XYZ file of C-alpha atoms in Angstrom:
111
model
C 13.748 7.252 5.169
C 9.997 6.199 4.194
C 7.716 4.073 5.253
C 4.702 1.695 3.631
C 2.340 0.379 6.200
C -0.378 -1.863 4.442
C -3.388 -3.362 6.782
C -5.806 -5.696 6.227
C -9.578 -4.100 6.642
C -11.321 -7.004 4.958
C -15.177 -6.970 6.939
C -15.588 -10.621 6.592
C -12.547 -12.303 8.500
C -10.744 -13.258 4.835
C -7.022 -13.295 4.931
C -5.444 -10.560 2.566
C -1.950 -12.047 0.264
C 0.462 -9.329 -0.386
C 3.997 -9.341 -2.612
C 5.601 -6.065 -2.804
C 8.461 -5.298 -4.730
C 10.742 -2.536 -6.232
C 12.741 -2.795 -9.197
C 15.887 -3.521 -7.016
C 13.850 -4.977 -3.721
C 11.369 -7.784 -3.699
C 9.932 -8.109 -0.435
C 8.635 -11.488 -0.937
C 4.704 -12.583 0.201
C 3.041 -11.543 3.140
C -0.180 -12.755 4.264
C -2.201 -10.829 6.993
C -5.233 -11.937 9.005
C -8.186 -9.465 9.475
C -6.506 -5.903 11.513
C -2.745 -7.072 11.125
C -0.473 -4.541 9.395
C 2.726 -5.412 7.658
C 5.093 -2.220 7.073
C 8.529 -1.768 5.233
C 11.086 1.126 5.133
C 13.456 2.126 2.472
C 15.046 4.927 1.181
C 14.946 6.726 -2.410
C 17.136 5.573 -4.926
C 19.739 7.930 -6.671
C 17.533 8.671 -9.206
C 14.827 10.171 -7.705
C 12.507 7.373 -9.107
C 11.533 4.928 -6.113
C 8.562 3.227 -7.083
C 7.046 0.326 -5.046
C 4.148 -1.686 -6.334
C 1.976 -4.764 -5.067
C -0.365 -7.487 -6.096
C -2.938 -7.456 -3.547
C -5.111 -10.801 -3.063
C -8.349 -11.442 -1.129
C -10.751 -13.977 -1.412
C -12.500 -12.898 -3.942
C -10.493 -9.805 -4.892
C -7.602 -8.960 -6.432
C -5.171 -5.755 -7.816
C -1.528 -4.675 -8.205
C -1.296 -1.040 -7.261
C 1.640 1.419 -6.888
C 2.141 2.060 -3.033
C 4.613 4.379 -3.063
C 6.006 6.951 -6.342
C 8.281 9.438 -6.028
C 7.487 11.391 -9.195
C 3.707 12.134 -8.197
C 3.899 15.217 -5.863
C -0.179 14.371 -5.037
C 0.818 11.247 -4.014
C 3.249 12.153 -1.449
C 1.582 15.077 -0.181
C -0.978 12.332 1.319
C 1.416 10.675 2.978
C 3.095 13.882 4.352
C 6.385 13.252 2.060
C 7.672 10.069 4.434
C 5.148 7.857 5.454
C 2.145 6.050 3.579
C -0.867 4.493 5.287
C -2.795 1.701 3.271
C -5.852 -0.035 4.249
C -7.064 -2.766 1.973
C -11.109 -3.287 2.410
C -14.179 -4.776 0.921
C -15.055 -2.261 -1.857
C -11.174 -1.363 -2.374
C -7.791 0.286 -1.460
C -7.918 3.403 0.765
C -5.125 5.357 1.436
C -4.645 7.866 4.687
C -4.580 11.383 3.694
C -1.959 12.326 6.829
C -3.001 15.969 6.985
C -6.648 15.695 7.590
C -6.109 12.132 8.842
C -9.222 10.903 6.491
C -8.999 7.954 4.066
C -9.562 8.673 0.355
C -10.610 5.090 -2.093
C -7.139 5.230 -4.171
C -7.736 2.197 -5.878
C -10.674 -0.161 -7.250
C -10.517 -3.979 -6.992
C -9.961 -5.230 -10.375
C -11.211 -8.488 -10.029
């Protein structure tokens, strides 16, 4: 089984919009006040190919960013081959590096 855990780290009280989806699963829209965390599990398809991806919305931000790839070996090293930690902030989209328990800027706002 893995695990996505996405939290909302916005500084200035905005509420974060999230809609995650799979090619087989859409997990509908979530929205998150300032410190909640919404979280999913799942397990890999037969193929080897489980690839997860959300559009992230702030106030005046938004993205759509693969949270979770099976194919990327870098990727999954970071979240210790079962369980991803995402924090969405001001100046972008960290994710936890579960080794060393730091937070490394994964992704840039793109608008």
């Amino acid at each position: 089984k893995y695990y996505v855990h996405i939290s909302n780290d916005f500084s200035n009280g905005n509420q974060l919009t999230i809609h995650c989806k799979s090619r087989d699963d859409d997990l509908g829209w979530h929205v998150l006040q300032v410190s909640e965390e919404w979280s999913w599990t799942f397990r890999e398809n037969i193929y080897g190919t489980t690839l997860f991806w959300c559009n992230l919305i702030g106030e005046n931000h938004s993205a759509s960013v693969k949270v979770f790839y099976m194919y990327d070996t870098e990727f999954l090293k970071m979240c210790n081959y079962k369980e991803c930690f995402w924090s969405v902030r001001d100046d972008g989209i960290y994710l936890k590096n579960d080794w060393t328990a730091s937070w490394s800027l994964w992704y840039d706002w793109e608008h």
